[in-house]
CSV table of C-alpha atoms in Angstrom, one decimal:
chain,number,residue,atom,x,y,z
M,1,SER,CA,73.3,16.5,-9.8
M,2,GLN,CA,70.8,16.3,-6.9
M,3,GLN,CA,71.6,13.4,-4.6
M,4,GLY,CA,69.4,14.0,-1.6
M,5,GLU,CA,65.7,14.9,-1.6
M,6,GLU,CA,63.6,15.7,1.4
M,7,ASP,CA,60.0,14.9,2.0
M,8,PRO,CA,57.7,16.5,2.8
M,9,GLN,CA,58.5,19.9,1.3
M,10,ALA,CA,56.6,21.6,4.1
M,11,LEU,CA,55.3,20.4,7.5
M,12,SER,CA,53.2,22.2,10.0
M,13,ILE,CA,52.7,20.9,13.5
M,14,GLN,CA,51.7,22.0,17.0
M,15,GLU,CA,54.2,22.6,19.8
M,16,GLY,CA,54.8,19.4,21.7
M,17,GLU,CA,54.2,17.1,18.7
M,18,ASN,CA,56.8,15.1,17.0
M,19,ALA,CA,58.1,16.1,13.5
M,20,THR,CA,59.4,13.5,11.0
M,21,MET,CA,61.2,14.4,7.8
M,22,ASN,CA,62.5,12.0,5.3
M,23,CYS,CA,65.4,12.0,2.9
M,24,SER,CA,66.0,9.8,-0.1
M,25,TYR,CA,69.2,9.6,-2.0
M,26,LYS,CA,70.4,7.8,-5.2
M,27,THR,CA,73.9,6.4,-4.9
M,28,SER,CA,75.9,4.6,-2.2
M,29,ILE,CA,77.1,6.8,0.7
M,30,ASN,CA,79.8,7.0,3.4
M,31,ASN,CA,77.6,9.0,5.6
M,32,LEU,CA,74.6,11.3,5.5
M,33,GLN,CA,74.2,14.6,7.4
M,34,TRP,CA,71.3,16.7,8.5
M,35,TYR,CA,71.5,20.5,8.6
M,36,ARG,CA,69.1,23.1,9.9
M,37,GLN,CA,68.6,26.6,8.5
M,38,ASN,CA,66.7,29.4,10.3
M,39,SER,CA,65.0,31.9,7.9
M,40,GLY,CA,67.5,34.0,6.1
M,41,ARG,CA,70.5,32.5,7.8
M,42,GLY,CA,73.3,30.0,7.1
M,43,LEU,CA,73.0,26.3,7.7
M,44,VAL,CA,74.0,24.6,10.9
M,45,HIS,CA,75.1,21.0,11.2
M,46,LEU,CA,72.9,18.9,13.3
M,47,ILE,CA,74.0,15.3,13.1
M,48,LEU,CA,76.0,12.9,11.0
M,49,ILE,CA,75.1,9.2,10.6
M,50,ARG,CA,77.6,6.8,9.0
M,51,SER,CA,76.6,4.2,6.5
M,52,ASN,CA,77.3,1.3,9.0
M,53,GLU,CA,74.9,3.0,11.6
M,54,ARG,CA,71.2,2.4,11.6
M,55,GLU,CA,70.2,5.0,14.2
M,56,LYS,CA,71.7,7.9,16.1
M,57,HIS,CA,70.4,10.3,18.8
M,58,SER,CA,71.3,13.8,19.8
M,59,GLY,CA,69.1,15.4,22.4
M,60,ARG,CA,65.6,15.6,20.9
M,61,LEU,CA,66.9,14.5,17.5
M,62,ARG,CA,66.7,10.9,16.2
M,63,VAL,CA,68.1,10.0,12.8
M,64,THR,CA,67.7,6.6,11.1
M,65,LEU,CA,69.4,5.4,8.0
M,66,ASP,CA,68.3,2.5,5.8
M,67,THR,CA,70.9,2.0,3.1
M,68,SER,CA,68.9,-0.8,1.5
M,69,LYS,CA,66.2,1.7,0.8
M,70,LYS,CA,68.6,4.6,0.3
M,71,SER,CA,66.6,6.7,2.8
M,72,SER,CA,67.0,8.5,6.1
M,73,SER,CA,64.6,10.1,8.5
M,74,LEU,CA,65.0,12.9,11.0
M,75,LEU,CA,62.7,12.9,14.0
M,76,ILE,CA,62.4,15.9,16.3
M,77,THR,CA,60.5,14.9,19.5
M,78,ALA,CA,58.5,17.3,21.6
M,79,SER,CA,58.9,20.1,19.1
M,80,ARG,CA,59.2,23.7,20.1
M,81,ALA,CA,58.4,26.9,18.3
M,82,ALA,CA,62.2,27.5,18.1
M,83,ASP,CA,62.5,24.4,15.9
M,84,THR,CA,60.7,26.3,13.1
M,85,ALA,CA,63.3,26.2,10.3
M,86,SER,CA,64.2,24.4,7.1
M,87,TYR,CA,65.9,21.0,7.4
M,88,PHE,CA,68.3,19.6,4.8
M,89,CYS,CA,70.0,16.3,4.3
M,90,ALA,CA,73.3,16.2,2.6
M,91,THR,CA,75.3,13.4,0.9
M,92,LEU,CA,78.4,13.3,-1.2
M,93,ASP,CA,78.0,13.8,-4.9
M,94,ASN,CA,78.6,11.0,-7.5
M,95,TYR,CA,82.4,11.8,-7.5
M,96,GLY,CA,82.6,11.6,-3.7
M,97,GLN,CA,84.0,15.1,-3.6
M,98,ASN,CA,81.4,17.6,-2.4
M,99,PHE,CA,78.2,17.6,-0.5
M,100,VAL,CA,74.9,17.8,-2.3
M,101,PHE,CA,71.8,19.2,-0.6
M,102,GLY,CA,68.2,18.5,-1.3
M,103,PRO,CA,65.6,21.3,-1.5
M,104,GLY,CA,64.8,20.9,2.2
M,105,THR,CA,61.7,20.5,4.4
M,106,ARG,CA,60.2,23.7,5.9
M,107,LEU,CA,59.0,22.9,9.4
M,108,SER,CA,56.6,25.3,11.1
M,109,VAL,CA,55.9,24.6,14.8
M,110,LEU,CA,52.9,26.5,15.9
M,111,PRO,CA,52.7,27.6,19.6
O,1,ASP,CA,83.6,27.3,17.7
O,2,VAL,CA,84.4,27.8,14.1
O,3,LYS,CA,83.3,31.1,12.7
O,4,VAL,CA,82.7,31.7,9.0
O,5,THR,CA,82.1,35.4,8.3
O,6,GLN,CA,80.6,36.8,5.2
O,7,SER,CA,81.2,40.4,4.7
O,8,SER,CA,77.7,41.6,3.9
O,9,ARG,CA,74.2,40.3,4.9
O,10,TYR,CA,72.4,42.3,2.2
O,11,LEU,CA,73.8,43.7,-1.0
O,12,VAL,CA,72.1,45.6,-3.8
O,13,LYS,CA,73.9,46.0,-7.1
O,14,ARG,CA,73.2,47.1,-10.7
O,15,THR,CA,73.3,45.0,-13.7
O,16,GLY,CA,76.8,44.9,-15.2
O,17,GLU,CA,78.5,45.8,-12.0
O,18,LYS,CA,81.4,43.7,-10.7
O,19,VAL,CA,80.5,42.2,-7.4
O,20,PHE,CA,82.8,40.8,-4.7
O,21,LEU,CA,81.5,38.6,-1.9
O,22,GLU,CA,84.0,37.9,0.8
O,23,CYS,CA,84.2,35.0,3.2
O,24,VAL,CA,86.7,34.5,6.0
O,25,GLN,CA,87.0,31.5,8.3
O,26,ASP,CA,89.0,31.4,11.5
O,27,MET,CA,89.7,27.8,12.2
O,28,ASP,CA,92.4,27.0,9.7
O,29,HIS,CA,90.1,24.9,7.5
O,30,GLU,CA,91.5,23.6,4.3
O,31,ASN,CA,88.3,23.4,2.3
O,32,MET,CA,86.1,26.3,1.4
O,33,PHE,CA,82.9,26.4,-0.7
O,34,TRP,CA,80.5,28.9,-2.3
O,35,TYR,CA,76.9,27.9,-2.7
O,36,ARG,CA,73.9,29.8,-4.0
O,37,GLN,CA,70.4,29.0,-2.6
O,38,ASP,CA,67.2,29.7,-4.5
O,39,PRO,CA,63.6,28.8,-3.5
O,40,GLY,CA,62.7,25.2,-4.5
O,41,LEU,CA,66.2,24.5,-5.8
O,42,GLY,CA,68.1,24.0,-2.5
O,43,LEU,CA,71.9,24.7,-2.4
O,44,ARG,CA,73.9,24.5,-5.5
O,45,LEU,CA,77.7,24.5,-5.5
O,46,ILE,CA,79.3,27.3,-7.5
O,47,TYR,CA,83.1,26.8,-6.7
O,48,PHE,CA,85.2,25.2,-4.1
O,49,SER,CA,88.8,25.2,-3.0
O,50,TYR,CA,90.8,22.5,-1.2
O,51,ASP,CA,93.9,24.6,-0.7
O,52,VAL,CA,95.3,28.1,-1.1
O,53,LYS,CA,95.4,29.2,-4.8
O,54,MET,CA,93.5,26.1,-5.7
O,55,LYS,CA,90.0,26.3,-7.1
O,56,GLU,CA,87.6,23.9,-8.8
O,57,LYS,CA,84.3,24.5,-10.6
O,58,GLY,CA,81.2,23.2,-8.9
O,59,ASP,CA,77.8,22.6,-10.6
O,60,ILE,CA,77.0,26.1,-11.7
O,61,PRO,CA,80.2,28.2,-12.2
O,62,GLU,CA,79.1,30.2,-15.2
O,63,GLY,CA,79.2,33.9,-14.6
O,64,TYR,CA,81.3,33.5,-11.4
O,65,SER,CA,85.0,33.3,-10.5
O,66,VAL,CA,86.8,32.9,-7.2
O,67,SER,CA,90.0,33.8,-5.5
O,68,ARG,CA,91.8,32.1,-2.6
O,69,GLU,CA,95.1,34.0,-2.0
O,70,LYS,CA,95.1,33.2,1.7
O,71,LYS,CA,93.9,30.1,3.5
O,72,GLU,CA,91.3,31.8,5.6
O,73,ARG,CA,89.7,33.9,2.8
O,74,PHE,CA,87.7,32.8,-0.2
O,75,SER,CA,86.2,35.4,-2.4
O,76,LEU,CA,83.4,35.0,-5.0
O,77,ILE,CA,83.4,37.4,-7.9
O,78,LEU,CA,80.5,38.2,-10.2
O,79,GLU,CA,82.3,39.7,-13.2
O,80,SER,CA,79.3,41.4,-14.6
O,81,ALA,CA,76.2,41.0,-12.4
O,82,SER,CA,73.0,39.9,-14.0
O,83,THR,CA,69.4,39.8,-12.6
O,84,ASN,CA,69.5,36.0,-12.7
O,85,GLN,CA,72.3,36.1,-10.1
O,86,THR,CA,69.9,37.5,-7.5
O,87,SER,CA,70.1,34.9,-4.8
O,88,MET,CA,71.3,34.0,-1.3
O,89,TYR,CA,75.0,33.2,-1.4
O,90,LEU,CA,76.4,30.9,1.3
O,91,CYS,CA,80.0,30.3,2.1
O,92,ALA,CA,81.1,27.2,4.0
O,93,SER,CA,84.3,25.7,5.2
O,94,SER,CA,85.4,22.3,6.4
O,95,LEU,CA,88.5,20.5,7.7
O,96,GLU,CA,90.7,18.6,5.4
O,97,GLY,CA,89.3,15.1,4.8
O,98,GLY,CA,87.9,14.4,1.5
O,99,ALA,CA,86.1,11.3,2.7
O,100,GLY,CA,83.0,13.2,3.5
O,101,ASN,CA,83.3,12.7,7.2
O,102,GLU,CA,83.9,16.3,7.9
O,103,LYS,CA,81.0,18.6,8.4
O,104,LEU,CA,80.4,22.0,6.8
O,105,PHE,CA,80.4,25.2,8.7
O,106,PHE,CA,78.4,28.0,7.1
O,107,GLY,CA,78.4,31.7,7.1
O,108,SER,CA,75.2,33.7,7.7
O,109,GLY,CA,74.7,34.2,4.0
O,110,THR,CA,74.6,37.3,1.7
O,111,GLN,CA,71.3,38.1,0.1
O,112,LEU,CA,72.3,39.7,-3.2
O,113,SER,CA,69.8,41.6,-5.3
O,114,VAL,CA,70.8,42.6,-8.8
O,115,LEU,CA,68.6,45.3,-10.3
């Protein structure tokens, strides 16, 4: 069952601009994670935000979590061409056992 | 850094062949997972294992089996490959936890084409 769903499906911006991606989920969570995937490669963990946190930063990444709206957003500031990738949010499934990923947001950063 | 190694980046097989996808992790992780990734569908869990010789079905186990004889190795087996199993296959591992606080470490993926 699909828990997380990213929005938009695709995003194209110029280098230097900020990129915002959103994730909505259905059930209560302990935490929510964001992953990045370069084309044709595996996923890389970016950041984990716990259910009692509202905002978290890591370098140029800023993640927010609104448990009342069951949503999270990932902001990449001052984007670079190297940020071009797909971004996924992940939450636990309904049984609290395994991670469920949404279809992802494809980000293109144009030089 | 944790390394998760998948044996092949690209694989081309014929319909009906038995296919083995191998995955090895080097950080003594308890948990290992196999996902497949298809355009527009995201990642879907095929099988997972929380311990040696233990395996559990994920969301789409049909047509697949797995083997975990050693802690570091988790193999995905396609008993009789079919064209609808053409996909990117991703192996992942994580530390023991079960509360979801652990993060997943992924291999580079195997792009399997079944002709």
